[in-house]
Amino acid sequence: MSLLELTDVTRSVRLPDDRVLHILRGITLSVDAGEHISVVGRSGTGKSTLLNILGLLDEPTSGDYLLEGTSVARLSSRRRAWLRGDDFGFVFQQFNLLPGRTALENVAAPLMYAHGKPFWRRFRLAASMLDRVGLGDRLDEMPDKLSGGEQQRVAIARALVRSPRVILADEPTGALDVDTGGDVMSLLDEIASQTGAALIAITHDLAVAARAQRHYRLAEGVLVPITLNAPGRITEWVGDVPTDRPDDAVAPAVL
Amino acid sequence: MSGIVGTIVEAWDELRIHRLRVLLALIGVAVAVTAITGVTAAVQMMNQAFKESADRQSGRSVTVDLYAWPTGAGGATASTEQQYAAEFDRIIERYGITYASRMTGSQLPFRFPSGTAMVNAQVVDPDYGVITRFRTTQGRWFTDADVQRFAPVAVVNEAFLATLGATDVSSHPTLLAGRDTQVRTEVIGVYKNSWPDEPPSAYLLYDHTTRWGLLDTAMGVQAPSFKVWVPPDLAKQLQPLLRRDLAAALPGTRVDASETFSGQNVLDGATRWVVLGIGGFSLLLGGLGLVNIALVTVRFRIREIGIRRSFGATSGRVFFGVLMESVVATVVAGVVGVVIAVAVIKNIPIEKVFGGRIEDVPPFPIAAAVTGMVCATAVGALAGLIPAIVAVRVKVIDAIRY
């Protein structure tokens, strides 16, 4: 049984002029525990929407989403929130650290919604996780005193502090320079591998995407598997590629 | 458990981080709670001052005065002082009255250094001092032990002491008192003159005046009056019983009973509502300020709320988190308000404000403090309700992108 399984998932919204905008169309994806998957695509192709659906922040318009064989559509919003806290860790492009809180308080924040020992020992767990991402000496630093790379490390520590089974990274290197982005992705890959968490990263950076074991491209709301070589060039399309945009077929490297 | 603690800790963290805004928002609430609590306490103190003043005039609430005088009706012979006193003692014992005093008055000659002068003397028992909250400026009031002394003692006014040529009672000043039999009397206490040019006056113990025959009996037996301090709820029932028993035991005697005026409670009625109304209005204004700032702040925190939802915060947790911020803040403000009120009330210059010392300073009104705290908490909950609803209605994915 897969950890996550999307079958023919769609997401559409009604615009103010009563037109329907189809953001995701017929998405089918299966992710096993410990797998690293990347999804590439241009801005506005529905990458974040896909991630929000996977992370139980949003609901599909149609289709099935099974979490360890259980349909999430049947879950109450309260249960979804609990699952989100227990099983998912989010890493955002803009880090989204809580302002006015130290690195330690930011990493401890998700544990405020945990129960039992993890709640009462939240600061010890947070300090340990920050140490693991190399920020053991910056516990009491405010986010605005940290570099971009350090802030993203704090965000990674925060995403991992509750030992999630799935890490959802939305453009994790989008706000970082190439070298720092590389370091951050190495760290994310390493810790995800150590903890056995599945890592789903959405990015427009093919080099970052190439680190994953399986790669997908999202275009016009359709998810297709692709093969990336090490430098980050698409070498093979698998399945149907949408042809709405002529650019898609000729210049995949400039996603 | 961790959920409840977590909500409170989260609320406290928010307040800590946004302490400046919280401080600004809560000044109004703290001031209002101080006003409600402080004014209520001050009014209670004023009430006590009035009450004690009234007590000094006519006795504590409720003091019943019994007046007995011989009428000679039915050919009965007038009772003696001893008969009056004995019957009075029996009544006191019968009804279990704790504080009671015989009272009579007489012009009594005292031999001062400047010559003998007639002094207005009040003759009482030691309990009179308790019943009327008698206050001495020097020395002390009579005690039960004084009754057994071998020489009379007196508590005199300042004019008496000045005429005696003494300045304080620690030197145990004495002088001769009485008509035919003169007895050396010691001054043990001094009280303030009732008015600036008051002539010398004194209090003597009833038993002393009878023992040494100090009272003038030339005009016949002077029946004493009686002052008894009884529980307020029994005062009405006791008056006819006391009157009946005394009259029955002393044939040919008419007995009247009257209840003294008890101090007016200034906290009663309209005053109380005016005080609470002003405090409540202040609290409402403080609460409106709190709502205003909380609403603005929630809009600034939409992204943060979205991030917390991604951590697993349920909508209920977000709602109560925002609500609790307001409640915790106002509770803190309430505590600060009460502390300020206590500090002010405890340091109030009672003599200057109330025009006299208060003997039984009323304890700080806990009820007022509790009322202030409850009001502050309620205002916090109401003020937090609107921002909490706004926070819950935010869509998570929109909030994260905000």
mmCIF file of N, CA and C in Angstrom, chain A residues 7-61:
data_model
loop_
_atom_site.group_PDB
_atom_site.id
_atom_site.type_symbol
_atom_site.label_atom_id
_atom_site.label_comp_id
_atom_site.label_asym_id
_atom_site.label_seq_id
_atom_site.Cartn_x
_atom_site.Cartn_y
_atom_site.Cartn_z
ATOM 1 N N THR A 7 -5.683 9.725 -7.264
ATOM 2 C CA THR A 7 -6.236 9.072 -8.452
ATOM 3 C C THR A 7 -7.212 10.023 -9.139
ATOM 4 N N ASP A 8 -6.784 10.452 -10.330
ATOM 5 C CA ASP A 8 -7.647 11.288 -11.170
ATOM 6 C C ASP A 8 -8.153 12.534 -10.420
ATOM 7 N N VAL A 9 -7.239 13.145 -9.697
ATOM 8 C CA VAL A 9 -7.619 14.310 -8.881
ATOM 9 C C VAL A 9 -7.704 15.567 -9.738
ATOM 10 N N THR A 10 -8.759 16.321 -9.534
ATOM 11 C CA THR A 10 -8.877 17.616 -10.224
ATOM 12 C C THR A 10 -9.114 18.704 -9.181
ATOM 13 N N ARG A 11 -8.759 19.899 -9.581
ATOM 14 C CA ARG A 11 -9.055 21.056 -8.712
ATOM 15 C C ARG A 11 -9.430 22.209 -9.621
ATOM 16 N N SER A 12 -10.579 22.729 -9.395
ATOM 17 C CA SER A 12 -11.001 23.872 -10.208
ATOM 18 C C SER A 12 -11.689 24.896 -9.327
ATOM 19 N N VAL A 13 -11.643 26.121 -9.765
ATOM 20 C CA VAL A 13 -12.298 27.196 -9.006
ATOM 21 C C VAL A 13 -13.170 28.014 -9.948
ATOM 22 N N ARG A 14 -14.241 28.561 -9.395
ATOM 23 C CA ARG A 14 -15.121 29.412 -10.196
ATOM 24 C C ARG A 14 -14.650 30.849 -10.058
ATOM 25 N N LEU A 15 -14.411 31.469 -11.206
ATOM 26 C CA LEU A 15 -13.926 32.852 -11.209
ATOM 27 C C LEU A 15 -15.097 33.818 -11.026
ATOM 28 N N PRO A 16 -14.781 35.059 -10.669
ATOM 29 C CA PRO A 16 -15.868 36.034 -10.461
ATOM 30 C C PRO A 16 -16.765 36.216 -11.679
ATOM 31 N N ASP A 17 -16.184 36.020 -12.897
ATOM 32 C CA ASP A 17 -17.023 36.177 -14.106
ATOM 33 C C ASP A 17 -17.740 34.873 -14.459
ATOM 34 N N ASP A 18 -17.775 33.960 -13.503
ATOM 35 C CA ASP A 18 -18.515 32.698 -13.609
ATOM 36 C C ASP A 18 -17.835 31.651 -14.493
ATOM 37 N N ARG A 19 -16.647 31.952 -14.978
ATOM 38 C CA ARG A 19 -15.906 30.929 -15.722
ATOM 39 C C ARG A 19 -15.265 29.978 -14.721
ATOM 40 N N VAL A 20 -14.995 28.776 -15.155
ATOM 41 C CA VAL A 20 -14.346 27.799 -14.271
ATOM 42 C C VAL A 20 -12.887 27.655 -14.697
ATOM 43 N N LEU A 21 -11.993 27.826 -13.724
ATOM 44 C CA LEU A 21 -10.565 27.679 -14.007
ATOM 45 C C LEU A 21 -10.119 26.311 -13.507
ATOM 46 N N HIS A 22 -9.631 25.512 -14.419
ATOM 47 C CA HIS A 22 -9.173 24.169 -14.045
ATOM 48 C C HIS A 22 -7.695 24.260 -13.685
ATOM 49 N N ILE A 23 -7.381 24.090 -12.419
ATOM 50 C CA ILE A 23 -5.988 24.219 -11.974
ATOM 51 C C ILE A 23 -5.268 22.874 -12.111
ATOM 52 N N LEU A 24 -5.905 21.836 -11.665
ATOM 53 C CA LEU A 24 -5.318 20.492 -11.782
ATOM 54 C C LEU A 24 -6.299 19.610 -12.548
ATOM 55 N N ARG A 25 -5.722 18.767 -13.424
ATOM 56 C CA ARG A 25 -6.598 17.893 -14.212
ATOM 57 C C ARG A 25 -6.071 16.458 -14.151
ATOM 58 N N GLY A 26 -6.893 15.604 -13.704
ATOM 59 C CA GLY A 26 -6.608 14.160 -13.733
ATOM 60 C C GLY A 26 -5.269 13.770 -13.136
ATOM 61 N N ILE A 27 -4.936 14.305 -12.002
ATOM 62 C CA ILE A 27 -3.635 13.987 -11.389
ATOM 63 C C ILE A 27 -3.680 12.600 -10.764
ATOM 64 N N THR A 28 -2.742 11.787 -11.161
ATOM 65 C CA THR A 28 -2.602 10.456 -10.562
ATOM 66 C C THR A 28 -1.156 10.312 -10.116
ATOM 67 N N LEU A 29 -0.981 10.054 -8.852
ATOM 68 C CA LEU A 29 0.379 10.001 -8.293
ATOM 69 C C LEU A 29 0.373 9.059 -7.097
ATOM 70 N N SER A 30 1.431 8.285 -7.004
ATOM 71 C CA SER A 30 1.558 7.376 -5.869
ATOM 72 C C SER A 30 2.938 7.587 -5.254
ATOM 73 N N VAL A 31 2.979 7.762 -3.969
ATOM 74 C CA VAL A 31 4.253 8.018 -3.282
ATOM 75 C C VAL A 31 4.403 7.003 -2.147
ATOM 76 N N ASP A 32 5.550 6.359 -2.120
ATOM 77 C CA ASP A 32 5.823 5.399 -1.043
ATOM 78 C C ASP A 32 6.670 6.052 0.043
ATOM 79 N N ALA A 33 6.680 5.429 1.204
ATOM 80 C CA ALA A 33 7.470 5.958 2.325
ATOM 81 C C ALA A 33 8.941 6.033 1.928
ATOM 82 N N GLY A 34 9.582 7.125 2.271
ATOM 83 C CA GLY A 34 11.010 7.293 2.031
ATOM 84 C C GLY A 34 11.365 7.709 0.612
ATOM 85 N N GLU A 35 10.370 7.818 -0.267
ATOM 86 C CA GLU A 35 10.659 8.208 -1.656
ATOM 87 C C GLU A 35 10.927 9.696 -1.769
ATOM 88 N N HIS A 36 11.792 10.054 -2.718
ATOM 89 C CA HIS A 36 12.039 11.478 -2.988
ATOM 90 C C HIS A 36 11.517 11.777 -4.386
ATOM 91 N N ILE A 37 10.601 12.715 -4.430
ATOM 92 C CA ILE A 37 9.943 13.027 -5.705
ATOM 93 C C ILE A 37 10.039 14.515 -5.963
ATOM 94 N N SER A 38 10.257 14.870 -7.189
ATOM 95 C CA SER A 38 10.259 16.300 -7.518
ATOM 96 C C SER A 38 9.212 16.570 -8.588
ATOM 97 N N VAL A 39 8.642 17.758 -8.514
ATOM 98 C CA VAL A 39 7.659 18.183 -9.513
ATOM 99 C C VAL A 39 8.131 19.528 -10.041
ATOM 100 N N VAL A 40 8.346 19.588 -11.343
ATOM 101 C CA VAL A 40 8.777 20.849 -11.930
ATOM 102 C C VAL A 40 7.632 21.446 -12.739
ATOM 103 N N GLY A 41 7.703 22.707 -12.962
ATOM 104 C CA GLY A 41 6.660 23.351 -13.749
ATOM 105 C C GLY A 41 6.795 24.855 -13.661
ATOM 106 N N ARG A 42 6.201 25.521 -14.632
ATOM 107 C CA ARG A 42 6.247 26.980 -14.649
ATOM 108 C C ARG A 42 5.378 27.541 -13.525
ATOM 109 N N SER A 43 5.544 28.794 -13.303
ATOM 110 C CA SER A 43 4.680 29.459 -12.321
ATOM 111 C C SER A 43 3.243 29.420 -12.819
ATOM 112 N N GLY A 44 2.333 29.191 -11.929
ATOM 113 C CA GLY A 44 0.916 29.215 -12.276
ATOM 114 C C GLY A 44 0.417 27.936 -12.899
ATOM 115 N N THR A 45 1.205 26.873 -12.824
ATOM 116 C CA THR A 45 0.747 25.615 -13.424
ATOM 117 C C THR A 45 0.043 24.720 -12.402
ATOM 118 N N GLY A 46 -0.027 25.172 -11.180
ATOM 119 C CA GLY A 46 -0.766 24.405 -10.172
ATOM 120 C C GLY A 46 0.109 23.613 -9.221
ATOM 121 N N LYS A 47 1.411 23.897 -9.218
ATOM 122 C CA LYS A 47 2.331 23.140 -8.345
ATOM 123 C C LYS A 47 1.943 23.296 -6.868
ATOM 124 N N SER A 48 1.749 24.554 -6.456
ATOM 125 C CA SER A 48 1.430 24.802 -5.039
ATOM 126 C C SER A 48 0.077 24.212 -4.669
ATOM 127 N N THR A 49 -0.866 24.271 -5.621
ATOM 128 C CA THR A 49 -2.190 23.694 -5.356
ATOM 129 C C THR A 49 -2.058 22.191 -5.127
ATOM 130 N N LEU A 50 -1.219 21.550 -5.948
ATOM 131 C CA LEU A 50 -0.999 20.117 -5.784
ATOM 132 C C LEU A 50 -0.415 19.828 -4.398
ATOM 133 N N LEU A 51 0.566 20.659 -4.022
ATOM 134 C CA LEU A 51 1.207 20.463 -2.715
ATOM 135 C C LEU A 51 0.209 20.696 -1.580
ATOM 136 N N ASN A 52 -0.653 21.701 -1.752
ATOM 137 C CA ASN A 52 -1.662 21.987 -0.709
ATOM 138 C C ASN A 52 -2.645 20.828 -0.555
ATOM 139 N N ILE A 53 -2.990 20.219 -1.691
ATOM 140 C CA ILE A 53 -3.899 19.066 -1.616
ATOM 141 C C ILE A 53 -3.196 17.899 -0.925
ATOM 142 N N LEU A 54 -1.938 17.673 -1.318
ATOM 143 C CA LEU A 54 -1.178 16.579 -0.693
ATOM 144 C C LEU A 54 -1.032 16.806 0.818
ATOM 145 N N GLY A 55 -0.839 18.066 1.205
ATOM 146 C CA GLY A 55 -0.625 18.396 2.623
ATOM 147 C C GLY A 55 -1.902 18.650 3.391
ATOM 148 N N LEU A 56 -3.047 18.332 2.784
ATOM 149 C CA LEU A 56 -4.361 18.469 3.443
ATOM 150 C C LEU A 56 -4.712 19.920 3.783
ATOM 151 N N LEU A 57 -4.074 20.842 3.072
ATOM 152 C CA LEU A 57 -4.440 22.244 3.276
ATOM 153 C C LEU A 57 -5.589 22.626 2.345
ATOM 154 N N ASP A 58 -5.763 21.848 1.281
ATOM 155 C CA ASP A 58 -6.803 22.111 0.296
ATOM 156 C C ASP A 58 -7.459 20.770 -0.066
ATOM 157 N N GLU A 59 -8.633 20.854 -0.668
ATOM 158 C CA GLU A 59 -9.330 19.616 -1.024
ATOM 159 C C GLU A 59 -9.525 19.543 -2.529
ATOM 160 N N PRO A 60 -9.415 18.340 -3.083
ATOM 161 C CA PRO A 60 -9.637 18.220 -4.530
ATOM 162 C C PRO A 60 -11.106 18.444 -4.883
ATOM 163 N N THR A 61 -11.319 18.910 -6.101
ATOM 164 C CA THR A 61 -12.700 19.078 -6.563
ATOM 165 C C THR A 61 -13.297 17.708 -6.876
#
